[in-house]
mmCIF file of C-alpha atoms and ligand atoms in Angstrom:
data_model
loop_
_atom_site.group_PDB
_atom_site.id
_atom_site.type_symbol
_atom_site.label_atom_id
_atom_site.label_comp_id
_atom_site.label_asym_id
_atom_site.label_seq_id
_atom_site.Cartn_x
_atom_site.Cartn_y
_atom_site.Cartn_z
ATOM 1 C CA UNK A 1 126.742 70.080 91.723
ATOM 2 C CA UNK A 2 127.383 66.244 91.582
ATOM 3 C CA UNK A 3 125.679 64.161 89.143
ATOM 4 C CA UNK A 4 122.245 62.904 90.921
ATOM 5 C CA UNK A 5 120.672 60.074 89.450
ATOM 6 C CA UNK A 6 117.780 57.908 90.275
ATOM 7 C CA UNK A 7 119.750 54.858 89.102
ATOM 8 C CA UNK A 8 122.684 55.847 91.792
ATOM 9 C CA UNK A 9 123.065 53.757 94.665
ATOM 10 C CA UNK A 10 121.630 55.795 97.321
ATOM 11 C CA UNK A 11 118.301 56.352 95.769
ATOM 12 C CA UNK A 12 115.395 53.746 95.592
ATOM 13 C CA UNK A 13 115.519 51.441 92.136
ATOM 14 C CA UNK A 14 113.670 48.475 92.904
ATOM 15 C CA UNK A 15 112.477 47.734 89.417
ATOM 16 C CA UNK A 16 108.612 46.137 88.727
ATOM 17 C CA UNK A 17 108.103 42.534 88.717
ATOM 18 C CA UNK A 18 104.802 40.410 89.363
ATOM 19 C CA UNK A 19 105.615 39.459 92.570
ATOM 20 C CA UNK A 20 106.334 42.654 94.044
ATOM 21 C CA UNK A 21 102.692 44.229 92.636
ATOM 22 C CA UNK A 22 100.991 41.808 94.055
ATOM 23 C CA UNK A 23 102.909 42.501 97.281
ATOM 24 C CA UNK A 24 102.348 46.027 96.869
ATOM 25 C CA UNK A 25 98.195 45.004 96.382
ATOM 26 C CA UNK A 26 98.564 43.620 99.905
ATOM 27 C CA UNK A 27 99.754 46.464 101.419
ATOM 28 C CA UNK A 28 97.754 48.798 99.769
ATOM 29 C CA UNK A 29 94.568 46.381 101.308
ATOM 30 C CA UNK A 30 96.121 47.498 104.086
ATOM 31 C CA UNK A 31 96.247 51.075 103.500
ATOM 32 C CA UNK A 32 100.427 50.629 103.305
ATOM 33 C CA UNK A 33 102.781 50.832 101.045
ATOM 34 C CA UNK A 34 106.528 50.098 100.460
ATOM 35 C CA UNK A 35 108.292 53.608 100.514
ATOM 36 C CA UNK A 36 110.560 52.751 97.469
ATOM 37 C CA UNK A 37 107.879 53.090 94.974
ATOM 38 C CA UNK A 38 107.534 56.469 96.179
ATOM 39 C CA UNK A 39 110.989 57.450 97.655
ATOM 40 C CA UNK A 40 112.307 59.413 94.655
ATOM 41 C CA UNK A 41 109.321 61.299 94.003
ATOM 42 C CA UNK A 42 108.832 62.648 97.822
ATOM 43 C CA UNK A 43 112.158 63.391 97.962
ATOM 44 C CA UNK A 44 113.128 65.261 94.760
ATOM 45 C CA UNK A 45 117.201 66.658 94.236
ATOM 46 C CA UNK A 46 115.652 70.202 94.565
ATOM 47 C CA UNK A 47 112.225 71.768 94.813
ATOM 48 C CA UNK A 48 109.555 70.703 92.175
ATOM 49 C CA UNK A 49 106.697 72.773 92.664
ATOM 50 C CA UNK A 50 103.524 72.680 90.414
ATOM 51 C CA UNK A 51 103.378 75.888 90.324
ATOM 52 C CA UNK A 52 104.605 77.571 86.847
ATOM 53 C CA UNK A 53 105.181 80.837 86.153
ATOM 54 C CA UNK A 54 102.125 83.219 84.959
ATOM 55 C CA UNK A 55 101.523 86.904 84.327
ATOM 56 C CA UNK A 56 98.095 88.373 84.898
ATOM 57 C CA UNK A 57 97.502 91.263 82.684
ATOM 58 C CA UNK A 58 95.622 94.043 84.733
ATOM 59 C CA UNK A 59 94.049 95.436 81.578
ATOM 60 C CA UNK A 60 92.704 91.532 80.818
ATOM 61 C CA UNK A 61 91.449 91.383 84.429
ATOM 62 C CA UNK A 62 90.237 94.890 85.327
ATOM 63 C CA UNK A 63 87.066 94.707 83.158
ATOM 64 C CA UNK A 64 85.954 90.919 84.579
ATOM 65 C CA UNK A 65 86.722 92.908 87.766
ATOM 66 C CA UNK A 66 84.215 95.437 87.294
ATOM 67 C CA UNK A 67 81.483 93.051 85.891
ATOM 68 C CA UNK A 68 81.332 91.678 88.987
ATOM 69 C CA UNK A 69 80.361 94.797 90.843
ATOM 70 C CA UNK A 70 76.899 94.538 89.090
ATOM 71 C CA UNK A 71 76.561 90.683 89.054
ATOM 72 C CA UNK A 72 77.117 89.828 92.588
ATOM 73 C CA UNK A 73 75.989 91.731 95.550
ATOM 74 C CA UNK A 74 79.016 92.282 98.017
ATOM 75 C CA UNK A 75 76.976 90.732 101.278
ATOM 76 C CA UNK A 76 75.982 87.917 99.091
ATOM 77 C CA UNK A 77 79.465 86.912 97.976
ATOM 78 C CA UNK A 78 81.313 87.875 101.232
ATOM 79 C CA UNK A 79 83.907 89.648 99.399
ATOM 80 C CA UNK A 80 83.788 90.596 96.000
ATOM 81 C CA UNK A 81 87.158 88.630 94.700
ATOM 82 C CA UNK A 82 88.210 87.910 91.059
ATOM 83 C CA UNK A 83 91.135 85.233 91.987
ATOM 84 C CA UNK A 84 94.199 84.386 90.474
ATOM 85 C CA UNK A 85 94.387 80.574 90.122
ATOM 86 C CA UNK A 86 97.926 78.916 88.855
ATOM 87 C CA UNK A 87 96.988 76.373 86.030
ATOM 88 C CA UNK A 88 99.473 73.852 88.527
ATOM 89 C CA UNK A 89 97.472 74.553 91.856
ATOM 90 C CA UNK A 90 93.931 74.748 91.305
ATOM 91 C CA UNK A 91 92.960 72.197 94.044
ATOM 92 C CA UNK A 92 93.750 74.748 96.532
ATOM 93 C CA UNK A 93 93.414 78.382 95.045
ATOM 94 C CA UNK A 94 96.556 79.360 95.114
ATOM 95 C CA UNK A 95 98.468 81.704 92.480
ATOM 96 C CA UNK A 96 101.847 80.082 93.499
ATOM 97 C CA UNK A 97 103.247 77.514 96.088
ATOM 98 C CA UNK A 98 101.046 78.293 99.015
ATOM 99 C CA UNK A 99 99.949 81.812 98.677
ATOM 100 C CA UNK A 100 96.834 83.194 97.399
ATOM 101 C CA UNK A 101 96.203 86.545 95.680
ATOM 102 C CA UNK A 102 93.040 88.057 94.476
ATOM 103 C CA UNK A 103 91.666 91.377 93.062
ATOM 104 C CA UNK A 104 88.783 92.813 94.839
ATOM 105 C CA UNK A 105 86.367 95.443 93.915
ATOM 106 C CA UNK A 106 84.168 97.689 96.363
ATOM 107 C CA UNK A 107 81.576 100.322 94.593
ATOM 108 C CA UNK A 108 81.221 103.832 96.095
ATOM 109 C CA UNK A 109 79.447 103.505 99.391
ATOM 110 C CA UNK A 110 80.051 99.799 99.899
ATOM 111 C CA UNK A 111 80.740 98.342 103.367
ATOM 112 C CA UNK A 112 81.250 94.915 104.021
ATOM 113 C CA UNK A 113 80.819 92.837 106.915
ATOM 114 C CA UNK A 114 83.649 92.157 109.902
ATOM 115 C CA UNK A 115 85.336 88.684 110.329
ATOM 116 C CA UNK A 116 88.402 87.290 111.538
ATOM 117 C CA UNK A 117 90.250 83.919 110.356
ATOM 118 C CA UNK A 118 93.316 82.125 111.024
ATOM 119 C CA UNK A 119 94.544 82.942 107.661
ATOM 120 C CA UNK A 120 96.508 86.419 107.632
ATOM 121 C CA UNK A 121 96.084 89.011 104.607
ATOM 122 C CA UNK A 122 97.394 92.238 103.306
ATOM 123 C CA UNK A 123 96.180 94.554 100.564
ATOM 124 C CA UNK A 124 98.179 96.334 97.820
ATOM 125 C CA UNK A 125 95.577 98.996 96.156
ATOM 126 C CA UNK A 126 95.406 99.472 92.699
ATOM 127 C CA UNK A 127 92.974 102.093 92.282
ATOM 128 C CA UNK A 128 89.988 104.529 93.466
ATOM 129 C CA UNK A 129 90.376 106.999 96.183
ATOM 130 C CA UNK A 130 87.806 106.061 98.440
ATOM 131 C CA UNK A 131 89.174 102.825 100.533
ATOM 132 C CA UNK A 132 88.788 101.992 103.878
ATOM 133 C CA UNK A 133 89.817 99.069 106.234
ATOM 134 C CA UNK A 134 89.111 98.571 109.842
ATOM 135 C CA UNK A 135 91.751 96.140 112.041
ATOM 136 C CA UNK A 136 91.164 95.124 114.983
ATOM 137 C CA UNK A 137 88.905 98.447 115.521
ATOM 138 C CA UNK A 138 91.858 100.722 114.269
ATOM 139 C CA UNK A 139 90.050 102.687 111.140
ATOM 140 C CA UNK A 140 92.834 102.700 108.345
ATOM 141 C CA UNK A 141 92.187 104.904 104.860
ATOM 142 C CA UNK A 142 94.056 103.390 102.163
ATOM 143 C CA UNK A 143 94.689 104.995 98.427
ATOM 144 C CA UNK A 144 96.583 104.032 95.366
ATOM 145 C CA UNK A 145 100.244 102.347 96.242
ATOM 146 C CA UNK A 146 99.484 101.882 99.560
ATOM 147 C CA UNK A 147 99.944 98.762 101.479
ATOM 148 C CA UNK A 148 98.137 97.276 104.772
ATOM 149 C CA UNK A 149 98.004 94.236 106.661
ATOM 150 C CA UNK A 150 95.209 92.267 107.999
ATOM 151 C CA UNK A 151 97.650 89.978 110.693
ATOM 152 C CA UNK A 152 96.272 86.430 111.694
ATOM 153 C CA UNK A 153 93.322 86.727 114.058
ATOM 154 C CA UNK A 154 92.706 90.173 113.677
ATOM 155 C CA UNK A 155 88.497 91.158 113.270
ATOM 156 C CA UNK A 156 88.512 93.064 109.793
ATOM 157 C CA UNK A 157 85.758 94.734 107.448
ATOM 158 C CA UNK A 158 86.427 97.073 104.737
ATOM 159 C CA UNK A 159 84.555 99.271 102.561
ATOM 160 C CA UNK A 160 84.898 102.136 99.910
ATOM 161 C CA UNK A 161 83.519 105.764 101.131
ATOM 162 C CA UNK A 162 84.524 107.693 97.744
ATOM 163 C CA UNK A 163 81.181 108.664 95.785
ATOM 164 C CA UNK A 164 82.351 108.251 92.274
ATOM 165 C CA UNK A 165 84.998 105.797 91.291
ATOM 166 C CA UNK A 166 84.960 101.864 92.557
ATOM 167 C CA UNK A 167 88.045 100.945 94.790
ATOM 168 C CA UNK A 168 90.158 98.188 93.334
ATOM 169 C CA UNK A 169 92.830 96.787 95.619
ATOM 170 C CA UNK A 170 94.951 93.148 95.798
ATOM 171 C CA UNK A 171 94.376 91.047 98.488
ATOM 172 C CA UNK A 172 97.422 88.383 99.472
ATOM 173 C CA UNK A 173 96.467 85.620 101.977
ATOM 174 C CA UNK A 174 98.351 83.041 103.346
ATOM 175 C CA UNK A 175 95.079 80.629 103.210
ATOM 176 C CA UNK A 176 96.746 77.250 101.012
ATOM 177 C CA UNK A 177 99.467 77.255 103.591
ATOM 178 C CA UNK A 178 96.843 77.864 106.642
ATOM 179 C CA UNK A 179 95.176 74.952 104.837
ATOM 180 C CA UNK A 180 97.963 72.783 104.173
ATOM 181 C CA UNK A 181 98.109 72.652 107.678
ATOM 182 C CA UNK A 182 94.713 71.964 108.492
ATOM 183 C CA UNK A 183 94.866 75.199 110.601
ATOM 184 C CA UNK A 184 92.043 77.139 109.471
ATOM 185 C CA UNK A 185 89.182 78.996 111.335
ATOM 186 C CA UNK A 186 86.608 81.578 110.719
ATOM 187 C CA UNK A 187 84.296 83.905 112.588
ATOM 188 C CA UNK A 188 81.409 86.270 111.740
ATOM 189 C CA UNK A 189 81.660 89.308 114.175
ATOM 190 C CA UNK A 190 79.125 88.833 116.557
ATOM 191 C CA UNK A 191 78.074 92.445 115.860
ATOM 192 C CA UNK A 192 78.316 92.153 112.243
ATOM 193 C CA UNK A 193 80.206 95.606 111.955
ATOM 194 C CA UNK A 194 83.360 96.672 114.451
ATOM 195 C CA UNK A 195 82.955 99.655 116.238
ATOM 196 C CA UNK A 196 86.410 102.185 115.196
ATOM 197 C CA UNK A 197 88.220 103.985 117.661
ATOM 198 C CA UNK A 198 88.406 108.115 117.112
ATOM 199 C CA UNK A 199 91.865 108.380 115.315
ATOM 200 C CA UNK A 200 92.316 106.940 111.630
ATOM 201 C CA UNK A 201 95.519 105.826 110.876
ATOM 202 C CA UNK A 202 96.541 105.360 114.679
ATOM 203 C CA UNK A 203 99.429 103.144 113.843
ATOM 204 C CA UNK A 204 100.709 104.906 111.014
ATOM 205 C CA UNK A 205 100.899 108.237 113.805
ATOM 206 C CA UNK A 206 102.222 105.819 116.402
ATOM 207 C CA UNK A 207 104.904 103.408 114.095
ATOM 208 C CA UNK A 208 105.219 105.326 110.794
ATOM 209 C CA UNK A 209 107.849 107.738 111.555
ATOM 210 C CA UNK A 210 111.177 105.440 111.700
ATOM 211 C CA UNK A 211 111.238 106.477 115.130
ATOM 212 C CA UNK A 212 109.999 104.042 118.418
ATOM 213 C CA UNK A 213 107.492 105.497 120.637
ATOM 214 C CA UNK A 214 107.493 105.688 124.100
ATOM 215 C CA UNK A 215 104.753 106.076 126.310
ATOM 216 C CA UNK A 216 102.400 102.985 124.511
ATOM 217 C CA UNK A 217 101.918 99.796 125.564
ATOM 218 C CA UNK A 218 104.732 97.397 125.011
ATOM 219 C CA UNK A 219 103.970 95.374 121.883
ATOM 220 C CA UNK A 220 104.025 91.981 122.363
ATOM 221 C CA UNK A 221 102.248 90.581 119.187
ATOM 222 C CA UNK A 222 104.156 88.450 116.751
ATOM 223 C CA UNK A 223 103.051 91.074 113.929
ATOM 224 C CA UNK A 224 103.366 94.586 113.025
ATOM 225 C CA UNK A 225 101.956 97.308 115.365
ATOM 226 C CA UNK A 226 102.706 99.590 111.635
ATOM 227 C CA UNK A 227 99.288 98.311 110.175
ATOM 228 C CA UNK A 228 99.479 100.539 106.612
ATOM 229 C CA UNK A 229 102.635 101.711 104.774
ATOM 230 C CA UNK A 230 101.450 104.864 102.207
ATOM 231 C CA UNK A 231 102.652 104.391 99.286
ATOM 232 C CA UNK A 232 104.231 108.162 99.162
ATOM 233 C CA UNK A 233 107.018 107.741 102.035
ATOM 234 C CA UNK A 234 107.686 104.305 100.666
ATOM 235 C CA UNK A 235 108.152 104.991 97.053
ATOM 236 C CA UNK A 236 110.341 108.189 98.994
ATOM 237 C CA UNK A 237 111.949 105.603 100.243
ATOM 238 C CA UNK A 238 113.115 103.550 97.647
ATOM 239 C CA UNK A 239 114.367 106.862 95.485
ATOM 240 C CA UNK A 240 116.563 107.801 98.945
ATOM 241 C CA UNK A 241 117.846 104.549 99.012
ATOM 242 C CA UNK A 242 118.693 104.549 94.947
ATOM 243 C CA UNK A 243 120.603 107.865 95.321
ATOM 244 C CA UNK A 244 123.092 105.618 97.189
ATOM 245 C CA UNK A 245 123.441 103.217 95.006
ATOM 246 C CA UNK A 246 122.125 100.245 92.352
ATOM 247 C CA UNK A 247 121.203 98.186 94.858
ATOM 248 C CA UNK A 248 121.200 94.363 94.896
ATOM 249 C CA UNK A 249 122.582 93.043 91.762
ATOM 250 C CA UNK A 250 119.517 90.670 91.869
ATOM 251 C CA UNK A 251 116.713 92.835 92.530
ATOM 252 C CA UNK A 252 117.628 96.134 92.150
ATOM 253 C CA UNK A 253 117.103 99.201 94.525
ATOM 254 C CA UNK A 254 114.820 96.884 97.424
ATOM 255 C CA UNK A 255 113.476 97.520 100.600
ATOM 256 C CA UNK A 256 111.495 95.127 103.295
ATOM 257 C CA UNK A 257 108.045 96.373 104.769
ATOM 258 C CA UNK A 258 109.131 95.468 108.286
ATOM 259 C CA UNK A 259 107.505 95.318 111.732
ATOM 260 C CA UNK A 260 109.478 98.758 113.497
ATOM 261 C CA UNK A 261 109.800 97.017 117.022
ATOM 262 C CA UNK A 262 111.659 94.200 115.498
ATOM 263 C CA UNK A 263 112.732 94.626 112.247
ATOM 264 C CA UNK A 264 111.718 91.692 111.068
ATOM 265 C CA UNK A 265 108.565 90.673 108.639
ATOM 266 C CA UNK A 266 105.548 92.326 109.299
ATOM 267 C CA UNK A 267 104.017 88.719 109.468
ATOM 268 C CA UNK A 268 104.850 86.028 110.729
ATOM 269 C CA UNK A 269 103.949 83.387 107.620
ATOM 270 C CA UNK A 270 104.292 86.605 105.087
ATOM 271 C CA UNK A 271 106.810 89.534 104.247
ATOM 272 C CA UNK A 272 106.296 92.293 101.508
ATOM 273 C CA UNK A 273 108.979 93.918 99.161
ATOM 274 C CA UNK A 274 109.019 97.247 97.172
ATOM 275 C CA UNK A 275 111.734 97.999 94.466
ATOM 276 C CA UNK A 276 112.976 100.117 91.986
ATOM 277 C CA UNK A 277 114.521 98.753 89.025
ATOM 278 C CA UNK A 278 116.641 102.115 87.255
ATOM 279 C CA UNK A 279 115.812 103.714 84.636
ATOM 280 C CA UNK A 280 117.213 100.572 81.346
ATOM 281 C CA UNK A 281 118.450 98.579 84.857
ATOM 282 C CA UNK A 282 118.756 95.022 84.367
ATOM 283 C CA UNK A 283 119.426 92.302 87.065
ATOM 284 C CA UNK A 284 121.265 89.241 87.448
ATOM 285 C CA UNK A 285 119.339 85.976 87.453
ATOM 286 C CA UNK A 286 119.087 84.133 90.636
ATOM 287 C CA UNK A 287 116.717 81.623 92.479
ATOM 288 C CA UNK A 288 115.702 80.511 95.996
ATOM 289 C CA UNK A 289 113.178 78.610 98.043
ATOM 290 C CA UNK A 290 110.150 80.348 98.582
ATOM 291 C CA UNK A 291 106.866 81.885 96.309
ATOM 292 C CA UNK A 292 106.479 85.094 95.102
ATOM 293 C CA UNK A 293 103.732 87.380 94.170
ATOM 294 C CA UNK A 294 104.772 90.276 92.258
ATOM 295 C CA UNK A 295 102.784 93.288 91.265
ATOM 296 C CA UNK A 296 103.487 96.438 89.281
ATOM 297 C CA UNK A 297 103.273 99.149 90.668
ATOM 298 C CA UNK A 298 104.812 102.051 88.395
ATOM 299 C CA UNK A 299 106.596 101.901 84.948
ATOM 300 C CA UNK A 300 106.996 98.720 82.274
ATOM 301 C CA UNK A 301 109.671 96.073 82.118
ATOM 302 C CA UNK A 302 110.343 92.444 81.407
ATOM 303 C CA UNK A 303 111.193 89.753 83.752
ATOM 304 C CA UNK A 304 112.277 85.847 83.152
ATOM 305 C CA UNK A 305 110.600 83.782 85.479
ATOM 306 C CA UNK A 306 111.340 80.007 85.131
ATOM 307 C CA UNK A 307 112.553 80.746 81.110
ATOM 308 C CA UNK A 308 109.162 82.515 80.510
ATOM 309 C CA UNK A 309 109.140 85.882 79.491
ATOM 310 C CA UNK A 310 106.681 88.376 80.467
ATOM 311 C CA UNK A 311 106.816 91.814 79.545
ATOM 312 C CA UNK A 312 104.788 93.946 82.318
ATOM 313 C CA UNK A 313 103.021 97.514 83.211
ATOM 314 C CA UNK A 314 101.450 99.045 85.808
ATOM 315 C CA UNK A 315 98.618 96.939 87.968
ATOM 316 C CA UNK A 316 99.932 93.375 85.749
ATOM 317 C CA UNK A 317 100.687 90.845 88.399
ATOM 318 C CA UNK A 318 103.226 87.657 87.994
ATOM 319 C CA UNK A 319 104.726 84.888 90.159
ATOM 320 C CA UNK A 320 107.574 83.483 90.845
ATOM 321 C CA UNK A 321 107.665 79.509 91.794
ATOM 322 C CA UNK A 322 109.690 78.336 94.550
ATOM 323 C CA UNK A 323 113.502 77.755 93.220
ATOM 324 C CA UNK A 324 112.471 78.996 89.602
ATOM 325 C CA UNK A 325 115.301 81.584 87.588
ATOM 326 C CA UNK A 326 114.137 84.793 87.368
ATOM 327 C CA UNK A 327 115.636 87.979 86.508
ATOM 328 C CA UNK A 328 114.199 91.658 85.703
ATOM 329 C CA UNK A 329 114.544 94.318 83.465
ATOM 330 C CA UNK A 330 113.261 97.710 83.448
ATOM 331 C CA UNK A 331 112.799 98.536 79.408
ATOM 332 C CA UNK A 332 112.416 102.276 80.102
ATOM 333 C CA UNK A 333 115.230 104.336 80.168
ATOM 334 C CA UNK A 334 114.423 107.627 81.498
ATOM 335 C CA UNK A 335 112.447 106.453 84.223
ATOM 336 C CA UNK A 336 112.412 104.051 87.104
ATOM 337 C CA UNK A 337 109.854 101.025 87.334
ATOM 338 C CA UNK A 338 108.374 99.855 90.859
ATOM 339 C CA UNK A 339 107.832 95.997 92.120
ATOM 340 C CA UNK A 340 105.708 95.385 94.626
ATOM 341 C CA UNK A 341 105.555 91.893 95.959
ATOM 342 C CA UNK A 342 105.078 90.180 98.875
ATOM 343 C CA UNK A 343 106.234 85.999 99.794
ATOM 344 C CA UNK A 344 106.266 83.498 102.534
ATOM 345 C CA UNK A 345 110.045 83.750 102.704
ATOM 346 C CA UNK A 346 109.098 84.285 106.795
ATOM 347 C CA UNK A 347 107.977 80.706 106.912
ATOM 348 C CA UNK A 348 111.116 79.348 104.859
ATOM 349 C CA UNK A 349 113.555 80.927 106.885
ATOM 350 C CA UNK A 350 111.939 80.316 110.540
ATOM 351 C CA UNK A 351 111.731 76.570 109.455
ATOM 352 C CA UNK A 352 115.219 76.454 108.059
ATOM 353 C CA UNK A 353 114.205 75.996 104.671
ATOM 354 C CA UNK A 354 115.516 79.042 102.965
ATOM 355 C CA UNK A 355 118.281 78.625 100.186
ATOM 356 C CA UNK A 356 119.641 80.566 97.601
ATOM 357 C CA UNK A 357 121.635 80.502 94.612
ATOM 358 C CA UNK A 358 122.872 82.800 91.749
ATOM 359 C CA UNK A 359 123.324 81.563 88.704
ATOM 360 C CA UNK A 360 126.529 81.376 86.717
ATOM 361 C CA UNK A 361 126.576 81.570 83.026
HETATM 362 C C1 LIG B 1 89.191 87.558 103.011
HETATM 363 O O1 LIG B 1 88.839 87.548 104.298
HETATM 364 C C2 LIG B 1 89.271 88.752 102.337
HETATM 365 O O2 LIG B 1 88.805 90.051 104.242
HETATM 366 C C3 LIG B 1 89.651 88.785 101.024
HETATM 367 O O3 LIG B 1 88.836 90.997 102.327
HETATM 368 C C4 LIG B 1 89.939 87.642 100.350
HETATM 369 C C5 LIG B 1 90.109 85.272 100.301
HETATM 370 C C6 LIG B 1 89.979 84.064 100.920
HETATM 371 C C7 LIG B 1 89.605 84.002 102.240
HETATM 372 C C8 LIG B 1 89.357 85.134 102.959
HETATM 373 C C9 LIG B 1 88.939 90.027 103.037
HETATM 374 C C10 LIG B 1 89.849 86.426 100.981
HETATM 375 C C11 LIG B 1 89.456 86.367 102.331
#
């Protein structure tokens, strides 16, 4: 890379003097102001988010978690969220760049109400046996490992029919972006609660057998028709897929959750990962444009993120800041360790803004 320097000709360096503040008073009266006081800083050499790297410890979280179930009623707060807030983007709840993440609890017998919003979700579970989702009145029972989606628009209520153990599960949601672009809306369900057609797990029967149905109705939504991915087959999967091979030499043995009709995301502003790091496996370090949220789901490791290192086991959660270094390790070395992790690499690369690099020691 050439040197880049704000002094260069070709970047703004109009230097301070009393004439120009008080010019720059006038604008501001105005509500202007002269673009070279601001050029370099709108237009950095490379990403600069505010986001920094953190690691959420599941066995610091998972008792705050719980307290909640007993200090908050579940129709009172809406949902019953603990969220994970980045020190560098508070203003907008986000965990990193524009995505939000959040752990939410449901006690046995707990339903909550339906809704739908712009924003678009998906759920990673962490524990408890007893989860339930309905989307878009398709009933969908979710355990352990097992990822769903909640697409843009689509009416959704969820609640946990085991009798014993609460039902902890991740929720991701596009919402900062949604935000950012002053798209948001929201809507109660007119009849507070959806009604579910007959067959649980409809798309899963329809979408989930790497094989494209005939006989249904064309799909013409920019989404998924595969609404849940079980963590069984996937994880299945992934140990196929490492028999072949090590994989990318950046992330390991990976796989994309994908939409079966196209092959591409399975949302439009969000895609989701799962990957197996071998057993002692170590990756190369490399960066790119675009936030992730990662979550473990099986084994212990270490990654880098950003020169920060966090050493992580099963439920911990981390992120990864647009164009920050990272690189993993799995530190056992007789058995494999599992990522989960989803990202708004969709949005990056369907605006043109997607970029990569590997980096060279
Ligand atoms: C939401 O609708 C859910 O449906 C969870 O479970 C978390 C966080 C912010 C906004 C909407 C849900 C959410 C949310």
């Amino acid at each position: 890379m050439t040197t880049q320097d704000d002094s260069m000709l070709g970047r703004a360096r109009v230097s301070d003097t009393p004439e120009l503040e008080a010019y720059y008073g006038e604008l501001a009266g105005l509500e202007a102001g002269a673009l070279w006081t601001v050029a370099n800083k709108i237009e950095p050499w490379y990403p600069q988010p505010t986001s920094v790297p953190v690691l959420w410890r599941y066995s610091d979280l998972r008792p705050l978690v719980r307290k909640a179930l007993d200090l908050v009623k579940a129709d009172d707060a809406g949902r019953r969220v603990v969220m994970l807030v980045n020190p560098g983007r508070r203003d907008v709840s986000a965990a990193v760049g524009l995505l939000y993440t959040g752990l939410q609890i449901m006690g046995p017998g707990e339903a909550m109400t339906a809704h739908r919003h712009q924003a678009a979700a998906l759920r990673f579970v962490h524990e408890g046996q007893g989860a339930w989702t309905i989307v878009d009145g398709e009933k969908l029972r979710v355990g352990p490992g097992d990822f769903a989606i909640t697409p843009n628009g689509t009416w959704h209520e969820h609640g946990n029919e085991g009798e014993d153990e609460p039902v902890i599960w991740q929720d991701g949601l596009d919402i900062p972006l949604v935000n950012a672009l002053d798209a948001g809306f929201y809507e109660v369900h007119p009849e507070l609660y959806q009604r579910a057609r007959p067959v649980v797990n409809a798309s899963v029967l329809t979408y989930g057998g790497n094989l494209l149905p005939y006989g249904v109705e064309k799909w013409t939504r920019p989404y998924s028709p595969l609404l849940a991915w079980p963590w069984e087959p996937s994880y299945q999967a992934l140990r196929d897929l490492a028999r072949t091979g090590e994989g990318s030499p950046y992330d390991g043995v990976i796989m994309e959750y994908t939409n079966p009709v196209t092959g591409g995301s399975v949302m439009p502003t969000m895609g989701a990962h799962l990957q197996l790091l071998l057993p002692g496996q170590a990756t190369k370090a490399h960066r790119h444009t675009g936030s992730v949220v990662y979550t473990v789901a099986k084994g212990r490791g270490v990654s880098v993120v950003g020169g920060q290192r966090f050493e992580w086991s099963k439920g911990d959660i981390f992120c990864v800041p647009s164009w920050a270094w990272h690189e993993h390790e799995n530190l056992d070395q007789s058995d494999d360790a599992v990522l989960f992790s989803f990202n708004d690499f969709p949005v990056m690369r369907s605006l043109g803004f997607y970029r990569e690099e590997e980096k060279c020691d």
